[in-house]
CSV table of C-alpha atoms in Angstrom, one decimal:
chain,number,residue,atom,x,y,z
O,1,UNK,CA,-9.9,64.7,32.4
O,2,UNK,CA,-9.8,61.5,30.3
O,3,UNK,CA,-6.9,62.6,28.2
O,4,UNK,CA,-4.1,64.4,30.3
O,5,UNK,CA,-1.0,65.6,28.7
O,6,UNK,CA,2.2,64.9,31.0
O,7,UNK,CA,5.3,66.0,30.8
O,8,UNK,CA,8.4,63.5,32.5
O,9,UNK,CA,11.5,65.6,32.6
O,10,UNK,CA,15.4,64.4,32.1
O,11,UNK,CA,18.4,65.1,32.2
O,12,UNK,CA,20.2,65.9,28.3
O,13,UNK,CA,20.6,62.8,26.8
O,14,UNK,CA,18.0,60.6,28.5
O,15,UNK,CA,15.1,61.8,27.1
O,16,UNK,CA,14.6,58.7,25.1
O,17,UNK,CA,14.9,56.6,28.1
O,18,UNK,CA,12.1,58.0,29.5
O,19,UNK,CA,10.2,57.3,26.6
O,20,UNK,CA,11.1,54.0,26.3
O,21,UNK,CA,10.1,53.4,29.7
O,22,UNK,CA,6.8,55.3,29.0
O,23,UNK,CA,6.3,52.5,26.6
O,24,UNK,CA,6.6,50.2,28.4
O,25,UNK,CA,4.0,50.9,30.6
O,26,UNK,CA,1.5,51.6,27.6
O,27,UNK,CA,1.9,55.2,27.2
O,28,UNK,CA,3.5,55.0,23.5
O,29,UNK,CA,1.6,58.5,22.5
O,30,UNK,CA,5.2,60.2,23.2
O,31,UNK,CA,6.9,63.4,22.0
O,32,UNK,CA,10.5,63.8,23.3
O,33,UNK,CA,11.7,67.4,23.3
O,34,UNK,CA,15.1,68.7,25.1
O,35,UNK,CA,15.1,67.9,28.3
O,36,UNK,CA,11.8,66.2,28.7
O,37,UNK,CA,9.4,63.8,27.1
O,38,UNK,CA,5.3,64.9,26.7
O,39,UNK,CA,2.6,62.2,27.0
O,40,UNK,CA,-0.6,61.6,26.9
O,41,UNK,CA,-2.7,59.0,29.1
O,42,UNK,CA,-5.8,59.4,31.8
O,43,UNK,CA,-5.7,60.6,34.9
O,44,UNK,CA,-4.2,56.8,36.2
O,45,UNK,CA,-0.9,57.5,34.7
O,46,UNK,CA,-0.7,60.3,38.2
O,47,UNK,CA,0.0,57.4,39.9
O,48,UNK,CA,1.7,54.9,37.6
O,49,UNK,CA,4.3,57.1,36.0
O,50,UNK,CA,5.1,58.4,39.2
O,51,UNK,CA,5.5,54.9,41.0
O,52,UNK,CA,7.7,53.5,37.7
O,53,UNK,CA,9.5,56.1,35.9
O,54,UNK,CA,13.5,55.4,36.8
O,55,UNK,CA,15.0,57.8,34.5
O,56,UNK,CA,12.6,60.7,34.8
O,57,UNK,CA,13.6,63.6,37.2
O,58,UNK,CA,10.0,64.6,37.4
O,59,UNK,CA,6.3,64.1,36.3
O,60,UNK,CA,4.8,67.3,35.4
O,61,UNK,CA,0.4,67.8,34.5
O,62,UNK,CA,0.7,69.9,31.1
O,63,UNK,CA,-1.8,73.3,31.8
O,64,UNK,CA,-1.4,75.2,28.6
O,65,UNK,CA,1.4,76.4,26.5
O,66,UNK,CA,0.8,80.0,24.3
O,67,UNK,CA,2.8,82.8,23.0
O,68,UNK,CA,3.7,85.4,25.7
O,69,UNK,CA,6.2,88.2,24.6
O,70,UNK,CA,4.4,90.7,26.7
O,71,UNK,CA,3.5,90.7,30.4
O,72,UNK,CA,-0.6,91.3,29.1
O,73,UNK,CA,-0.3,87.8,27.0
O,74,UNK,CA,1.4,85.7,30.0
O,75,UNK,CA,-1.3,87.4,32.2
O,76,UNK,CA,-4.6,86.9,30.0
O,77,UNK,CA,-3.0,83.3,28.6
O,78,UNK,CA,-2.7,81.8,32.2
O,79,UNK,CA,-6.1,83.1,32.8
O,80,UNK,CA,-7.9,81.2,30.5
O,81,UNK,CA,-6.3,77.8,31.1
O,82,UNK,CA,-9.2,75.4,33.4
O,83,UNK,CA,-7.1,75.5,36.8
O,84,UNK,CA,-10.4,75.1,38.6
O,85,UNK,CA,-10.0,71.3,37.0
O,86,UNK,CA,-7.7,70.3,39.1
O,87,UNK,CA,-6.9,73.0,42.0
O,88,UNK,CA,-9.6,72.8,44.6
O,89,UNK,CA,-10.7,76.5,46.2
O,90,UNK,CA,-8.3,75.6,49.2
O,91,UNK,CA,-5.5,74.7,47.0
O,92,UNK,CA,-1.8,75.7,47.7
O,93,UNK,CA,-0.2,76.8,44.4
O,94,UNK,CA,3.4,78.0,44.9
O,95,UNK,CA,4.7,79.1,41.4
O,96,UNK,CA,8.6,79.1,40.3
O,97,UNK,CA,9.6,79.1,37.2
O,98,UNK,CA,12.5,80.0,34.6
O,99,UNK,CA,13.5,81.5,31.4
O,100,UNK,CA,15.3,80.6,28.6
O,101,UNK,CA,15.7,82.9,25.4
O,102,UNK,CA,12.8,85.1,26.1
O,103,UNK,CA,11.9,88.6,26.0
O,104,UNK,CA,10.5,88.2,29.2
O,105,UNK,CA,13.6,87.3,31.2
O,106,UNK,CA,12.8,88.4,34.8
O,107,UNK,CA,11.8,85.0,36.2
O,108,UNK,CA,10.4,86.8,39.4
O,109,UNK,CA,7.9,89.2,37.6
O,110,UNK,CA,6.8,85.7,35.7
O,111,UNK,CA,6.2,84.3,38.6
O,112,UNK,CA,4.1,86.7,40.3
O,113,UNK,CA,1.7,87.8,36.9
O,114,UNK,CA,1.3,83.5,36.7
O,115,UNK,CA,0.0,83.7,40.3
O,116,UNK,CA,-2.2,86.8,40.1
O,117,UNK,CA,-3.9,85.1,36.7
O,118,UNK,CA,-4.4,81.9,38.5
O,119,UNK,CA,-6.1,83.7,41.4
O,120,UNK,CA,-8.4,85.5,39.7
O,121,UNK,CA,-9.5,82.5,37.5
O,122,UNK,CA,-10.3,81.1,40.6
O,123,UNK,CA,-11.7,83.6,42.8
O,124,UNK,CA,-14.2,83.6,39.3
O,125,UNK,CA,-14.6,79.7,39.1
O,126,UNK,CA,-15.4,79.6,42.8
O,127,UNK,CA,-17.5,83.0,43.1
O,128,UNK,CA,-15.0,83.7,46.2
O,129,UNK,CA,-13.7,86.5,47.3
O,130,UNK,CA,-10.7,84.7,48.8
O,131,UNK,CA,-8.7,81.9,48.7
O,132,UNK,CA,-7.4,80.5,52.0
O,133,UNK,CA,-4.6,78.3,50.2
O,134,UNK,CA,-5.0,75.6,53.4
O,135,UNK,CA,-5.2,72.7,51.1
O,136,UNK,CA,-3.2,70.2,49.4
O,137,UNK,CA,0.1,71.7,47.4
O,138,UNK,CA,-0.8,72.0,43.5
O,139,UNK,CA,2.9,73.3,42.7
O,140,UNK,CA,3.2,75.6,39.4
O,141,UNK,CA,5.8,75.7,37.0
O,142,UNK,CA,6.1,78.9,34.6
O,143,UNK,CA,8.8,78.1,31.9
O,144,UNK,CA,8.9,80.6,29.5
O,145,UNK,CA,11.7,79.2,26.6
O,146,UNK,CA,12.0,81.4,23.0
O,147,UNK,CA,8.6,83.5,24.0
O,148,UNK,CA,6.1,80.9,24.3
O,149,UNK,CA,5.1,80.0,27.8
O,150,UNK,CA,4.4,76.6,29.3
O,151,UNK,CA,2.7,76.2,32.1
O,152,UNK,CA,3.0,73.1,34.3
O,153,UNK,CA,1.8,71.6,37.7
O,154,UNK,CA,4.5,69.5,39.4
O,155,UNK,CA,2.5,66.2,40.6
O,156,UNK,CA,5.5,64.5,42.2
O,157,UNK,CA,6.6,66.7,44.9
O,158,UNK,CA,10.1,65.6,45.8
O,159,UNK,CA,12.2,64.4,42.8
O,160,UNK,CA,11.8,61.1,41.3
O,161,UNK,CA,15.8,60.1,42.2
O,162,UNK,CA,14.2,60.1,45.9
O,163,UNK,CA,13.7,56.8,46.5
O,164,UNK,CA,13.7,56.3,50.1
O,165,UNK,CA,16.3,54.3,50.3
O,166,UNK,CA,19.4,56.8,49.9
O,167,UNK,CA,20.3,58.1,53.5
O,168,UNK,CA,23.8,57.6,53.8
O,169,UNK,CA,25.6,60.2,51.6
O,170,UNK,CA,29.3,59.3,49.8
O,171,UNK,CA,31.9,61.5,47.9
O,172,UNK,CA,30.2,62.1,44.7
O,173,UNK,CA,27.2,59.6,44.8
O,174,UNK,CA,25.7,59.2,41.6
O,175,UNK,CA,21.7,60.5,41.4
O,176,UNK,CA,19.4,57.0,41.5
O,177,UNK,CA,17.7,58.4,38.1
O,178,UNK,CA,21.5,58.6,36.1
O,179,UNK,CA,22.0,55.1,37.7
O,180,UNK,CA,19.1,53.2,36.5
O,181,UNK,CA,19.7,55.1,32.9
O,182,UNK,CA,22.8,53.6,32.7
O,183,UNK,CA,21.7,49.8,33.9
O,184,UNK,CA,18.8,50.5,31.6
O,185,UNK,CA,21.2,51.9,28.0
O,186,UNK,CA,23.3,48.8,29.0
O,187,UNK,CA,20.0,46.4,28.1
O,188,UNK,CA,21.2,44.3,31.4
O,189,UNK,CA,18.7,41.8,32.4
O,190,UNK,CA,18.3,39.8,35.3
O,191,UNK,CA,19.1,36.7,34.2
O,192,UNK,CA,23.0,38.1,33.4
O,193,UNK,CA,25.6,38.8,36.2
O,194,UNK,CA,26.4,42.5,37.1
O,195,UNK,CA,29.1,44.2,38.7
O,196,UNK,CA,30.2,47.3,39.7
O,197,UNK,CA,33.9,47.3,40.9
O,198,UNK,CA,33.9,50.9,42.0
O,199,UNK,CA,30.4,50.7,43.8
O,200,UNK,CA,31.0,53.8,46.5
O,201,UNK,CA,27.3,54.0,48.1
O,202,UNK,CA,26.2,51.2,45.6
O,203,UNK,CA,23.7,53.5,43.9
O,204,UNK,CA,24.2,51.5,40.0
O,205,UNK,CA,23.8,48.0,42.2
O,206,UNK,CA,20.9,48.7,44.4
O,207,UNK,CA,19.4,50.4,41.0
O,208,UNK,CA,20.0,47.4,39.2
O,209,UNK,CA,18.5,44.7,41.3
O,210,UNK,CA,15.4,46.7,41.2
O,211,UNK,CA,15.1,46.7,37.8
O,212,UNK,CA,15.9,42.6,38.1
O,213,UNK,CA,13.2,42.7,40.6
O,214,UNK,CA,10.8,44.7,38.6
O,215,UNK,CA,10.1,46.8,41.7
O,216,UNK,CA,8.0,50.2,40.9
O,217,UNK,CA,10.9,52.7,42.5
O,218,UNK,CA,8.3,54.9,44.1
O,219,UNK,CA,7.3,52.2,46.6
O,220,UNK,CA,8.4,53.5,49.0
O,221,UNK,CA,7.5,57.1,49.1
O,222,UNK,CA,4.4,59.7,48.7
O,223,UNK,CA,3.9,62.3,45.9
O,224,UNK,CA,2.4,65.2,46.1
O,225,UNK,CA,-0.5,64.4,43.6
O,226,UNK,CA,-1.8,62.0,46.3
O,227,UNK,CA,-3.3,64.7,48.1
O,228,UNK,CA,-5.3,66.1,44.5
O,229,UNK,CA,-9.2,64.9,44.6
O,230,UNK,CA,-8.4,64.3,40.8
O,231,UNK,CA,-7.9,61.0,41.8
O,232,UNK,CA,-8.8,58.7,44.5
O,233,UNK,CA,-6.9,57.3,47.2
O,234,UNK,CA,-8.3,53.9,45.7
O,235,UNK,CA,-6.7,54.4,42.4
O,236,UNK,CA,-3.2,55.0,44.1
O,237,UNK,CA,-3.8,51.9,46.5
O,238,UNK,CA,-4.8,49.7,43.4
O,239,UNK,CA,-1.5,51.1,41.7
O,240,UNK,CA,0.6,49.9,44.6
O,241,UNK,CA,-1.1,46.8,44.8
O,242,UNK,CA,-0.6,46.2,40.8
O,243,UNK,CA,3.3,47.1,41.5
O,244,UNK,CA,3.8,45.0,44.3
O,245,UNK,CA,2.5,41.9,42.5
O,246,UNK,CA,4.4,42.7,39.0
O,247,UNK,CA,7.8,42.1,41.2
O,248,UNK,CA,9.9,39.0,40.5
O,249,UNK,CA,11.4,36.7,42.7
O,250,UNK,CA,14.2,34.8,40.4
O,251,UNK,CA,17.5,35.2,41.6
O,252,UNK,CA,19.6,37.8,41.0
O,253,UNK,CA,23.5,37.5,40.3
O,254,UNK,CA,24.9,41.5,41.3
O,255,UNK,CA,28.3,42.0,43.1
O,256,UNK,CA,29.1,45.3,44.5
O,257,UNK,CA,32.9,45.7,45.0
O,258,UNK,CA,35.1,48.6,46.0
O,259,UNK,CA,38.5,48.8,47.7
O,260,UNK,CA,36.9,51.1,50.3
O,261,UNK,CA,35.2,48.9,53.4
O,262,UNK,CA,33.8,51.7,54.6
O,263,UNK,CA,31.5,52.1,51.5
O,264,UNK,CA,30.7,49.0,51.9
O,265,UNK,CA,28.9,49.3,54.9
O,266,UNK,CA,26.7,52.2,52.8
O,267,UNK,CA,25.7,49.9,50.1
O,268,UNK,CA,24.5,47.1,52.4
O,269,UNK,CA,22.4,49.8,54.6
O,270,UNK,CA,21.2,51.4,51.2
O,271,UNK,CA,20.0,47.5,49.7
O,272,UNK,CA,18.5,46.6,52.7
O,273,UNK,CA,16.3,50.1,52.5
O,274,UNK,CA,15.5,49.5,48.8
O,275,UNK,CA,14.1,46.1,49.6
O,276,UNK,CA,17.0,44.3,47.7
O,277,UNK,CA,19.4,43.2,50.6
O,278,UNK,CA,19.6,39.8,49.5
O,279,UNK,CA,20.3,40.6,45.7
O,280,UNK,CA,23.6,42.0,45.6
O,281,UNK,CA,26.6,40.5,47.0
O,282,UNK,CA,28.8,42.7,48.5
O,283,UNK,CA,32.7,42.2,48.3
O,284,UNK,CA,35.7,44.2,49.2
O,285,UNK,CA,38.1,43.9,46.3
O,286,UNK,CA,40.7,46.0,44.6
O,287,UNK,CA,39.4,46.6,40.6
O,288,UNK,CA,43.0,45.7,39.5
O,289,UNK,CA,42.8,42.2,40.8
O,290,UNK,CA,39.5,41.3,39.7
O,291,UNK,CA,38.7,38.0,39.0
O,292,UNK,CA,35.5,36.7,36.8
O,293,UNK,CA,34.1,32.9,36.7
O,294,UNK,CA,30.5,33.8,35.2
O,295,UNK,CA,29.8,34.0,31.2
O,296,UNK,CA,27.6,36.9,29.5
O,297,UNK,CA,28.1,39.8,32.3
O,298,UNK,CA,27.7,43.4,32.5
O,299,UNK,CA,30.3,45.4,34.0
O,300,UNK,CA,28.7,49.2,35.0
O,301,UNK,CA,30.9,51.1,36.9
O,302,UNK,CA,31.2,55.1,37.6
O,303,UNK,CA,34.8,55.1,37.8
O,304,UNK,CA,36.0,58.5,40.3
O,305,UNK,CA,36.8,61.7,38.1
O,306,UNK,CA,40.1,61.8,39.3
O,307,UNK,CA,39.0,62.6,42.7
O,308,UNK,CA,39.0,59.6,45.4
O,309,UNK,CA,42.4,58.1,44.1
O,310,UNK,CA,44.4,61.3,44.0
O,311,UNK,CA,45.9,61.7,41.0
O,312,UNK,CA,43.9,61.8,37.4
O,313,UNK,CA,46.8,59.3,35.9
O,314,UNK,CA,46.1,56.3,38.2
O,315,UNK,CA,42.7,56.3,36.7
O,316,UNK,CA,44.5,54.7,33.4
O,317,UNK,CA,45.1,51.7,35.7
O,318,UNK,CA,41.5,51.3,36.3
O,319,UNK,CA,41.2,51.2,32.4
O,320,UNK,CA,44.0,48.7,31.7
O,321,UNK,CA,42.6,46.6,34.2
O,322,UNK,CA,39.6,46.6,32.3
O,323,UNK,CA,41.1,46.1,29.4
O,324,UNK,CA,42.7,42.7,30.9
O,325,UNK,CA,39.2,41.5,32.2
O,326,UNK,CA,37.2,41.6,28.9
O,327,UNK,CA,40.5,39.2,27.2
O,328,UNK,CA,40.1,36.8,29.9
O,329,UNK,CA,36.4,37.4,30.2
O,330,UNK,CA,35.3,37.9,26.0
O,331,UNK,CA,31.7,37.3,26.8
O,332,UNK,CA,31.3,40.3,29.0
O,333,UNK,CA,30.8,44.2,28.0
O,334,UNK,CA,31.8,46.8,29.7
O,335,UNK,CA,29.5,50.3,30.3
O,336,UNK,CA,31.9,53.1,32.1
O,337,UNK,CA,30.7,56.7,32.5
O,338,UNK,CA,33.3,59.2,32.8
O,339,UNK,CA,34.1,63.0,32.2
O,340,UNK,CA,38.1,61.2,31.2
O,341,UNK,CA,38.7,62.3,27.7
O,342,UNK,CA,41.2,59.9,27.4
O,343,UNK,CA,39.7,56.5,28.4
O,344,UNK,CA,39.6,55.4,25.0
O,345,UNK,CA,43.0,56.1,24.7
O,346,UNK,CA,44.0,54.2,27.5
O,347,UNK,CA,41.6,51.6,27.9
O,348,UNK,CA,43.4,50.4,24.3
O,349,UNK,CA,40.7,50.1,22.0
O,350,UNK,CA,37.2,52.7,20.4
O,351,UNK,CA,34.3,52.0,22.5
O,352,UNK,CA,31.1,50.3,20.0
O,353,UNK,CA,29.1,53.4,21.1
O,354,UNK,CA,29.7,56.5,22.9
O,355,UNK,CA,26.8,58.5,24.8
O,356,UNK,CA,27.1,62.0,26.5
O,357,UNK,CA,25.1,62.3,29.5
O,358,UNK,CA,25.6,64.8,32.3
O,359,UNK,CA,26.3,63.3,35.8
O,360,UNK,CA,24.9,66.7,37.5
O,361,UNK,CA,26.6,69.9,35.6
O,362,UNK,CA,29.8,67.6,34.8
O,363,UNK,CA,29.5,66.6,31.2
O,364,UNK,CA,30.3,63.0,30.3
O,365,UNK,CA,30.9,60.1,28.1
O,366,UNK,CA,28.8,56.7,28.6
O,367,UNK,CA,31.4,54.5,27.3
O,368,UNK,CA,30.2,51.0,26.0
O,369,UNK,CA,32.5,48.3,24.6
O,370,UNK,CA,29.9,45.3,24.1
O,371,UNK,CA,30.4,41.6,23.9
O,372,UNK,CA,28.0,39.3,22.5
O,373,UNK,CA,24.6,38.5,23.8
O,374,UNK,CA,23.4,36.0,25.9
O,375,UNK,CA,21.0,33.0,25.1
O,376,UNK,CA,17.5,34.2,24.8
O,377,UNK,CA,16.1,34.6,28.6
O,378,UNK,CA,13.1,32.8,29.9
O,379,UNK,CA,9.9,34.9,28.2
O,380,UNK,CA,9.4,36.8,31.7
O,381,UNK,CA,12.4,38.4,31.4
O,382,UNK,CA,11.0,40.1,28.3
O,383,UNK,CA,8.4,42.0,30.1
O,384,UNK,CA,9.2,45.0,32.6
O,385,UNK,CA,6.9,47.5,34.3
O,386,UNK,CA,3.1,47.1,35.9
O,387,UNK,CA,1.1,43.7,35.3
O,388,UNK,CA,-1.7,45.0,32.9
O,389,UNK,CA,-5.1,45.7,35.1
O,390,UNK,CA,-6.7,42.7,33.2
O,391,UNK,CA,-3.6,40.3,33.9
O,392,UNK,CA,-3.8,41.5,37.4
O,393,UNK,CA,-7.1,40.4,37.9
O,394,UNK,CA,-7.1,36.6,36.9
């Protein structure tokens, strides 16, 4: 189990996110396909991808993949894959599963011809004649997409977007993984201000001071893999430890505005959770009147769809206002994500690039209307993700 395959699924359109974060941890042996990104590393990355991936929704082992058109081939393919590797004889191994432009299109049936197959290569592995399933969860995913069927093992558990710190819910909140792609596409860096006018929970803000911090966003919380005896509970202590001391302590400029004071409240509850209380001001402030005295900021904002302000024509408002920020502030850019066909329109001017991301099943644009860059940043500003092990240790 030296070399594992992983695969680290996305949403469309962030798929090379995710591989530019697995980079930057050291896993640069990436393949991005639609909807997900395939890796490989050692066992380690168990704990390290799941402690640092942002952008990822989750971090999947890779089993097998083969061609199954007929029940027999899912069957006898599953079979011969080396589950006893990593599933223990007491191992709980719940399958789901879907399909996507294949012949074998009931999803249930899948599922239960993936679970008979993994049962009997174990009850043969183990020389058993039962298999009490008291154990730690070893959670199987069948996808089955044009006839060839992939077969995974989920070794996060909850979705990467749970953070821990996320308890107060809003109208609309944006998921922590969309968040932290957008601070990310925008190439923000801590040494630049930030602010988000129309914060709501303050999901982009809180996700953006820990990105300043360079703290792991998995912390905080447990995944399932923990429980595997693939790898020790030393190796995930030794992770944590490497994550903890890879944070930064420099300053952080971040403002979190809204008109709203009761979202306000949600944002400094959420910060203080994350760890990150004292990185982002907090301000209650209407996005027409806004006022900037700092040089070489990013403005990241999830504007509402038409919802929270009533009607869908106010939201051109919101875009002439930004509009009259970046001529009295020309060193800034501007980063807005919205499903508003028109923003370009009324904003006044073409954005320099245009991204469509989905923000759950709404499709949208990731507007970005850049100024120009900042002075180089002190060389630690440079580097993001875990300390290397041999750093660590000096």
């Amino acid at each position: 189990m030296n070399h594992v395959t992983f695969i680290a699924t996305a949403a469309f359109g962030l798929e090379a996110v995710v591989a530019r974060e697995l980079h930057g941890m050291g896993y640069t042996n990436t393949t991005s396909h639609n909807g997900y990104v395939e890796f490989q590393a050692d066992a380690t990355a168990l704990a390290t991808a799941n402690l640092w991936l942002r952008t990822a929704d989750r971090l999947y082992l890779k089993m097998g993949e083969f061609a199954a058109d007929t029940f027999d081939q899912l069957f006898e393919g599953t079979k011969q894959l080396p589950w006893w590797e990593w599933l223990p004889v007491n191992a709980r191994f719940p399958v789901s599963g879907r399909s996507v432009d294949s012949v074998l299109h009931s999803v249930p049936a899948c599922q239960s011809i993936v679970k008979k197959a993994i049962v009997d290569s174990l009850l043969a592995h183990y020389q058993t004649a039962e298999l009490p399933e008291t154990g730690a969860t070893f959670a199987v995913q069948v996808v089955l997409i044009k006839d060839v069927a992939h077969l995974w093992l989920d070794t996060s558990g909850e979705g990467l977007h749970k953070r821990g710190y996320r308890q107060l819910t809003a109208t609309a909140p944006l998921r922590e993984t969309l968040a932290a792609a957008l601070v990310l596409l925008s190439r923000w860096q801590g040494h630049r201000p930030l602010l988000d006018p129309l914060c709501g929970s303050g999901t982009i803000a809180v996700e953006a001071a820990l990105i300043g911090r360079n703290r792991a966003p998995g912390l905080d919380r447990r995944f399932a893999s923990e429980e595997w005896p693939a790898l020790s509970p030393a190796a995930w202590r030794e992770a944590r430890e490497v994550a903890r001391s890879s944070e930064r302590t420099d300053a952080l400029d971040i403002v979190a505005s809204d008109i709203d004071k009761s979202m306000l409240s949600y944002v400094g509850y959420h910060a203080r959770k994350a760890g990150v209380g004292k990185d982002i001001r907090i301000e209650q402030a209407d996005v027409r009147s806004l006022r900037i005295d700092r040089d070489y900021g990013c403005l990241i904002t999830n504007p509402p769809y038409g919802e929270r302000m009533g009607h869908r024509d106010e939201l051109g408002d919101l875009y002439l206002a930004f509009a009259r920020m970046l001529r009295k502030a020309p060193t800034w850019s501007l980063f807005v994500i919205t499903s508003d066909t028109h923003f370009e329109k009324q904003f006044g001017r073409r954005a320099d690039k245009r991204r469509k991301l989905y923000n759950g099943r709404i499709a949208t644009q990731f507007y970005q209307v850049l100024g120009p860059m900042p002075p180089r940043p002190a060389e630690h500003w440079l580097r993001s993700g875990p300390l290397q092990r041999d750093k660590q240790k000096e």
